[in-house]
CSV table of C-alpha atoms in Angstrom, one decimal:
chain,number,residue,atom,x,y,z
S,1,MET,CA,10.0,64.1,9.7
S,2,ALA,CA,12.4,63.4,12.5
S,3,ARG,CA,14.9,60.6,12.4
S,4,GLY,CA,13.2,58.7,15.3
S,5,THR,CA,9.8,59.0,13.7
S,6,ARG,CA,11.1,57.6,10.4
S,7,ALA,CA,12.6,54.6,12.3
S,8,TRP,CA,9.2,53.9,14.0
S,9,VAL,CA,7.4,54.1,10.7
S,10,ALA,CA,9.9,51.7,9.2
S,11,ALA,CA,9.5,49.3,12.1
S,12,LEU,CA,5.7,49.5,11.9
S,13,LEU,CA,5.7,48.9,8.1
S,14,LEU,CA,8.2,46.0,8.6
S,15,THR,CA,6.0,44.5,11.3
S,16,LEU,CA,2.8,44.8,9.2
S,17,ALA,CA,4.7,43.2,6.2
S,18,LEU,CA,5.8,40.3,8.4
S,19,LEU,CA,2.3,39.8,9.8
S,20,MET,CA,0.9,39.8,6.3
S,21,ILE,CA,3.5,37.4,5.0
S,22,GLY,CA,3.1,35.2,8.1
S,23,GLY,CA,-0.7,35.2,7.8
S,24,THR,CA,-0.5,34.4,4.1
S,25,ARG,CA,2.0,31.6,4.8
S,26,ALA,CA,-0.3,30.1,7.5
S,27,TRP,CA,-3.3,30.3,5.2
S,28,LEU,CA,-1.4,28.7,2.3
S,29,HIS,CA,-0.1,26.0,4.7
S,30,ARG,CA,-3.7,25.2,5.8
S,31,LEU,CA,-4.9,25.2,2.2
S,32,ALA,CA,-2.0,22.9,1.2
S,33,ARG,CA,-2.9,20.5,3.9
S,34,GLU,CA,-6.6,20.5,2.9
S,35,GLY,CA,-5.5,20.1,-0.7
S,36,VAL,CA,-3.4,17.1,0.0
S,37,TYR,CA,-6.0,15.4,2.2
S,38,PRO,CA,-8.2,14.1,-0.8
S,39,LEU,CA,-5.0,12.7,-2.4
S,40,GLU,CA,-4.1,10.9,0.7
S,41,ASN,CA,-7.7,9.5,0.9
S,42,GLY,CA,-7.4,8.5,-2.7
S,43,ALA,CA,-4.2,6.6,-2.0
S,44,ALA,CA,-5.7,4.9,1.0
S,45,TRP,CA,-8.7,3.9,-1.0
S,46,ILE,CA,-6.5,2.5,-3.8
S,47,ARG,CA,-4.5,0.5,-1.2
S,48,THR,CA,-7.5,-1.0,0.5
S,49,ARG,CA,-9.9,-1.5,-2.4
S,50,ILE,CA,-7.9,-2.1,-5.5
S,51,TRP,CA,-4.5,-3.4,-4.2
S,52,GLY,CA,-6.3,-5.6,-1.7
S,53,GLN,CA,-8.3,-7.2,-4.5
S,54,VAL,CA,-5.2,-7.7,-6.6
S,55,ALA,CA,-3.4,-9.3,-3.7
S,56,ARG,CA,-6.3,-11.6,-3.0
S,57,LEU,CA,-6.5,-12.6,-6.7
S,58,TRP,CA,-2.8,-13.4,-6.7
S,59,THR,CA,-3.1,-15.5,-3.5
S,60,ALA,CA,-6.2,-17.3,-4.9
S,61,ASP,CA,-4.3,-18.0,-8.2
S,62,GLY,CA,-1.3,-19.3,-6.3
S,63,LEU,CA,-3.6,-21.6,-4.2
S,64,VAL,CA,-5.3,-22.9,-7.3
S,65,ARG,CA,-1.9,-23.7,-8.9
S,66,ARG,CA,-0.7,-25.4,-5.7
S,67,ASN,CA,-4.0,-27.4,-5.4
S,68,ARG,CA,-3.6,-28.6,-9.0
S,69,ALA,CA,0.0,-29.7,-8.4
S,70,LEU,CA,-0.9,-31.5,-5.2
S,71,GLU,CA,-3.8,-33.3,-7.0
S,72,ALA,CA,-1.4,-34.4,-9.8
S,73,GLU,CA,1.1,-35.6,-7.2
S,74,VAL,CA,-1.7,-37.7,-5.4
S,75,GLU,CA,-2.8,-39.2,-8.7
S,76,ARG,CA,0.9,-40.1,-9.5
S,77,LEU,CA,1.2,-41.7,-6.1
S,78,ARG,CA,-2.0,-43.7,-6.7
S,79,LEU,CA,-0.7,-45.0,-10.0
S,80,ASP,CA,2.6,-45.9,-8.3
S,81,ALA,CA,0.7,-47.8,-5.6
S,82,ALA,CA,-1.4,-49.6,-8.2
S,83,MET,CA,1.8,-50.6,-10.2
S,84,LEU,CA,3.5,-51.8,-7.0
S,85,GLU,CA,0.5,-53.9,-5.8
S,86,PRO,CA,1.4,-56.9,-7.9
S,87,ILE,CA,5.0,-56.8,-6.7
S,88,ALA,CA,3.8,-56.5,-3.1
S,89,ALA,CA,1.5,-59.5,-3.6
S,90,GLU,CA,4.4,-61.5,-5.1
S,91,ASN,CA,6.6,-60.6,-2.1
S,92,ARG,CA,3.9,-61.7,0.3
S,93,GLU,CA,3.7,-65.1,-1.4
S,94,LEU,CA,7.4,-65.6,-1.1
């Protein structure tokens, strides 16, 4: 084989190898994207369905605790007003 022919054969084989590697890389890249897609969907589902419910429960629990505290404060203020009523009546008489 002549020296020039050997170079052309080597260039052809190198080109074919690069095309095969590039094609395989592109195919694997597409496969990886499609493989990750269900995981991304799963993460989005967890965020919207499960984490959203947990956040709503925490918010509801916080509101219930705040409501109880406010009701206790209102009851305390009513008792204070009832205890101060005789003093206010005495002040009005004076």
